[in-house]
mmCIF file of C-alpha atoms in Angstrom:
data_model
loop_
_atom_site.group_PDB
_atom_site.id
_atom_site.type_symbol
_atom_site.label_atom_id
_atom_site.label_comp_id
_atom_site.label_asym_id
_atom_site.label_seq_id
_atom_site.Cartn_x
_atom_site.Cartn_y
_atom_site.Cartn_z
ATOM 1 C CA MET A 209 112.479 93.241 72.384
ATOM 2 C CA LYS A 210 115.889 92.459 73.840
ATOM 3 C CA TYR A 211 116.307 89.219 75.783
ATOM 4 C CA ARG A 212 118.987 88.552 78.405
ATOM 5 C CA PHE A 213 119.227 85.281 80.288
ATOM 6 C CA LEU A 214 120.422 85.284 83.892
ATOM 7 C CA GLU A 215 122.754 83.071 85.938
ATOM 8 C CA ILE A 216 119.874 80.607 86.156
ATOM 9 C CA PRO A 217 119.344 80.105 82.400
ATOM 10 C CA GLU A 218 115.576 79.605 82.590
ATOM 11 C CA MET A 219 115.190 83.139 83.988
ATOM 12 C CA ALA A 220 115.152 85.966 81.479
ATOM 13 C CA VAL A 221 115.026 89.751 81.437
ATOM 14 C CA MET A 222 113.102 91.287 78.565
ATOM 15 C CA THR A 223 113.557 94.932 77.654
ATOM 16 C CA PRO A 224 111.302 96.479 75.013
ATOM 17 C CA GLU A 225 112.297 99.017 72.382
ATOM 18 C CA VAL A 226 110.789 102.354 73.392
ATOM 19 C CA TYR A 227 109.847 104.768 70.616
ATOM 20 C CA ARG A 228 109.700 108.393 71.739
ATOM 21 C CA ASP A 229 108.587 111.578 70.084
ATOM 22 C CA SER A 230 107.112 114.925 71.091
ATOM 23 C CA ARG A 231 103.815 113.237 72.061
ATOM 24 C CA GLY A 232 105.366 110.738 74.466
ATOM 25 C CA PHE A 233 106.321 107.126 73.851
ATOM 26 C CA PHE A 234 105.131 103.766 72.524
ATOM 27 C CA MET A 235 106.391 100.252 73.208
ATOM 28 C CA GLU A 236 105.266 96.711 72.619
ATOM 29 C CA THR A 237 105.241 94.974 76.002
ATOM 30 C CA PHE A 238 104.453 91.414 74.973
ATOM 31 C CA ARG A 239 104.316 89.282 71.843
ATOM 32 C CA GLU A 240 103.332 85.677 72.496
ATOM 33 C CA SER A 241 105.086 84.181 69.451
ATOM 34 C CA SER A 242 108.460 85.759 70.334
ATOM 35 C CA PHE A 243 108.147 84.904 74.020
ATOM 36 C CA ARG A 244 107.344 81.263 73.234
ATOM 37 C CA GLN A 245 110.187 81.005 70.749
ATOM 38 C CA LYS A 246 112.887 82.756 72.794
ATOM 39 C CA VAL A 247 111.960 82.253 76.454
ATOM 40 C CA ALA A 248 109.298 79.658 77.336
ATOM 41 C CA ASP A 249 106.495 77.818 75.593
ATOM 42 C CA VAL A 250 103.785 78.727 78.093
ATOM 43 C CA ARG A 251 100.308 80.187 78.119
ATOM 44 C CA PHE A 252 99.316 82.988 80.477
ATOM 45 C CA LEU A 253 96.000 82.544 82.314
ATOM 46 C CA GLN A 254 95.882 85.317 84.909
ATOM 47 C CA ASP A 255 97.120 88.911 85.219
ATOM 48 C CA ASN A 256 97.779 90.504 88.615
ATOM 49 C CA TYR A 257 98.530 94.065 89.666
ATOM 50 C CA SER A 258 99.860 95.269 93.017
ATOM 51 C CA GLY A 259 101.005 98.464 94.683
ATOM 52 C CA SER A 260 103.370 98.679 97.639
ATOM 53 C CA MET A 261 105.127 101.323 99.690
ATOM 54 C CA GLN A 262 108.885 101.661 100.125
ATOM 55 C CA GLY A 263 110.458 98.960 102.276
ATOM 56 C CA THR A 264 107.761 96.377 101.490
ATOM 57 C CA LEU A 265 109.106 92.916 100.815
ATOM 58 C CA ARG A 266 106.671 90.424 99.310
ATOM 59 C CA GLY A 267 107.765 86.813 99.088
ATOM 60 C CA LEU A 268 109.188 84.401 98.607
ATOM 61 C CA HIS A 269 105.968 82.842 97.251
ATOM 62 C CA TYR A 270 105.247 79.751 95.175
ATOM 63 C CA GLN A 271 102.489 77.199 94.623
ATOM 64 C CA LEU A 272 103.455 73.575 95.170
ATOM 65 C CA HIS A 273 100.605 72.395 92.925
ATOM 66 C CA HIS A 274 99.556 74.522 89.954
ATOM 67 C CA PRO A 275 102.948 76.295 89.942
ATOM 68 C CA GLN A 276 102.868 79.737 88.406
ATOM 69 C CA GLY A 277 105.405 81.130 85.984
ATOM 70 C CA LYS A 278 105.378 84.924 86.252
ATOM 71 C CA LEU A 279 106.298 87.663 83.819
ATOM 72 C CA VAL A 280 106.780 90.713 86.055
ATOM 73 C CA THR A 281 106.985 94.365 85.078
ATOM 74 C CA VAL A 282 107.044 97.574 87.104
ATOM 75 C CA THR A 283 104.744 100.315 85.858
ATOM 76 C CA LYS A 284 105.529 102.820 88.620
ATOM 77 C CA GLY A 285 108.582 103.103 90.851
ATOM 78 C CA CYS A 286 111.437 100.658 91.320
ATOM 79 C CA VAL A 287 111.836 97.188 92.865
ATOM 80 C CA PHE A 288 114.443 94.487 93.266
ATOM 81 C CA ASP A 289 112.776 91.354 91.867
ATOM 82 C CA VAL A 290 113.999 87.828 92.633
ATOM 83 C CA GLY A 291 113.425 84.214 91.620
ATOM 84 C CA VAL A 292 114.687 81.177 93.569
ATOM 85 C CA ASP A 293 114.933 77.767 91.906
ATOM 86 C CA LEU A 294 112.979 75.221 93.992
ATOM 87 C CA ARG A 295 113.284 72.281 91.580
ATOM 88 C CA LYS A 296 115.153 69.629 93.574
ATOM 89 C CA ALA A 297 116.496 67.966 90.390
ATOM 90 C CA SER A 298 117.865 71.231 88.998
ATOM 91 C CA PRO A 299 121.595 72.027 89.148
ATOM 92 C CA TYR A 300 120.451 75.492 90.301
ATOM 93 C CA PHE A 301 118.323 74.260 93.214
ATOM 94 C CA GLY A 302 118.357 76.845 96.028
ATOM 95 C CA LYS A 303 120.089 79.447 93.860
ATOM 96 C CA TRP A 304 118.623 82.873 93.197
ATOM 97 C CA ALA A 305 118.819 85.554 90.535
ATOM 98 C CA GLY A 306 117.523 89.078 90.810
ATOM 99 C CA VAL A 307 117.288 92.314 88.867
ATOM 100 C CA VAL A 308 116.134 95.875 89.349
ATOM 101 C CA LEU A 309 112.876 96.543 87.524
ATOM 102 C CA SER A 310 111.676 100.119 87.187
ATOM 103 C CA GLU A 311 109.427 102.410 85.255
ATOM 104 C CA GLU A 312 112.627 103.886 83.780
ATOM 105 C CA ASN A 313 114.267 100.689 82.483
ATOM 106 C CA ARG A 314 110.874 99.145 81.528
ATOM 107 C CA SER A 315 112.410 95.672 81.806
ATOM 108 C CA MET A 316 110.411 92.567 82.638
ATOM 109 C CA LEU A 317 111.554 89.480 84.539
ATOM 110 C CA TRP A 318 110.489 85.937 83.647
ATOM 111 C CA VAL A 319 110.313 83.684 86.728
ATOM 112 C CA PRO A 320 109.464 80.126 85.573
ATOM 113 C CA PRO A 321 107.117 77.632 87.248
ATOM 114 C CA GLY A 322 108.996 75.754 89.968
ATOM 115 C CA PHE A 323 110.554 78.943 91.331
ATOM 116 C CA ALA A 324 109.720 81.074 94.358
ATOM 117 C CA HIS A 325 109.215 84.762 93.610
ATOM 118 C CA GLY A 326 109.639 87.888 95.699
ATOM 119 C CA PHE A 327 110.394 91.584 95.448
ATOM 120 C CA TYR A 328 111.535 94.488 97.589
ATOM 121 C CA VAL A 329 110.305 98.044 96.945
ATOM 122 C CA ILE A 330 113.222 100.472 96.584
ATOM 123 C CA SER A 331 111.296 103.612 95.547
ATOM 124 C CA ALA A 332 108.807 105.552 97.687
ATOM 125 C CA TYR A 333 106.004 103.535 96.060
ATOM 126 C CA ALA A 334 105.849 100.923 93.296
ATOM 127 C CA GLU A 335 103.226 99.234 91.166
ATOM 128 C CA LEU A 336 103.798 95.857 89.502
ATOM 129 C CA SER A 337 101.923 93.982 86.858
ATOM 130 C CA TYR A 338 102.517 90.314 86.276
ATOM 131 C CA LYS A 339 101.185 87.655 83.989
ATOM 132 C CA CYS A 340 100.816 84.155 85.483
ATOM 133 C CA THR A 341 100.807 80.758 83.775
ATOM 134 C CA ASP A 342 98.295 79.258 86.208
ATOM 135 C CA TYR A 343 95.523 80.456 88.474
ATOM 136 C CA TYR A 344 96.116 81.484 92.067
ATOM 137 C CA ALA A 345 95.381 78.507 94.327
ATOM 138 C CA PRO A 346 95.727 79.670 97.958
ATOM 139 C CA GLU A 347 95.469 76.130 99.323
ATOM 140 C CA HIS A 348 98.718 75.277 97.476
ATOM 141 C CA GLU A 349 100.607 78.477 98.268
ATOM 142 C CA ARG A 350 103.848 78.133 100.191
ATOM 143 C CA GLY A 351 106.517 80.570 101.320
ATOM 144 C CA ILE A 352 110.251 80.550 101.886
ATOM 145 C CA ALA A 353 111.810 82.959 104.371
ATOM 146 C CA TRP A 354 113.057 86.042 102.539
ATOM 147 C CA ASP A 355 116.218 86.100 104.669
ATOM 148 C CA ASP A 356 117.096 82.386 104.550
ATOM 149 C CA ALA A 357 120.882 82.236 104.965
ATOM 150 C CA ASP A 358 121.097 79.045 102.878
ATOM 151 C CA ILE A 359 119.782 80.997 99.874
ATOM 152 C CA GLY A 360 121.603 84.237 100.703
ATOM 153 C CA ILE A 361 119.666 86.737 98.615
ATOM 154 C CA GLU A 362 121.484 90.070 98.533
ATOM 155 C CA TRP A 363 118.479 92.356 98.983
ATOM 156 C CA PRO A 364 119.305 96.079 98.591
ATOM 157 C CA ILE A 365 118.125 96.824 102.135
ATOM 158 C CA GLU A 366 120.036 99.338 104.203
ATOM 159 C CA ASP A 367 118.363 98.541 107.516
ATOM 160 C CA ASP A 368 116.578 95.211 108.210
ATOM 161 C CA LYS A 369 114.259 97.020 110.628
ATOM 162 C CA SER A 370 112.790 98.940 107.697
ATOM 163 C CA VAL A 371 111.493 95.785 105.966
ATOM 164 C CA ILE A 372 107.693 95.691 105.878
ATOM 165 C CA LEU A 373 106.344 92.125 105.808
ATOM 166 C CA SER A 374 102.905 90.547 105.911
ATOM 167 C CA ASP A 375 102.197 88.065 108.693
ATOM 168 C CA LYS A 376 102.263 85.309 106.054
ATOM 169 C CA ASP A 377 105.733 86.364 104.894
ATOM 170 C CA ARG A 378 107.036 86.498 108.480
ATOM 171 C CA ARG A 379 106.147 82.788 108.733
ATOM 172 C CA GLY A 380 108.096 81.706 105.620
ATOM 173 C CA SER A 381 109.946 78.448 106.155
ATOM 174 C CA ALA A 382 113.633 77.742 105.731
ATOM 175 C CA LEU A 383 114.537 76.154 102.392
ATOM 176 C CA LYS A 384 115.832 73.043 104.182
ATOM 177 C CA ASN A 385 112.343 72.503 105.703
ATOM 178 C CA ALA A 386 110.259 73.559 102.700
ATOM 179 C CA GLU A 387 108.127 71.451 100.417
ATOM 180 C CA VAL A 388 109.782 71.791 97.018
ATOM 181 C CA PHE A 389 109.383 70.475 93.479
ATOM 182 C CA ALA A 390 110.747 67.011 92.590
#
């Protein structure tokens, strides 16, 4: 496994070694001991899987209580995946980092607890799998507006009219008005 840390040092991209032969391929996608040693000493409690059509933007989601760290991978298609630091005491508060995750590059993104997470589907369709460090708690879920100018995420969107949002994501708050982590 190759590890690369992003502009926000707590965020990491993990890329597995892929072994190919005439039958296909094999790769190790997760090894707890290496992850704990190199990235974060956490325990994963829940796995999620989602599928979305091109132009779908999900996020920016976080849980104020029971914050979830997420290890995200794309099993089909291609997305632009983003984390935003919402820890008020962090020197990176309000900053974002993002990467392209795809079935071709097989990379995974670590988004730590205390961050908002979101992604935009670039391909015709995409499926994502992600491991979470805490259980989903809808009563504690919050959302930041995906297009908040104070954050300034550079989404790879050609036409804002093509963005497909849920009603919940349309109501995301501005960072300056959001409940964040101390």
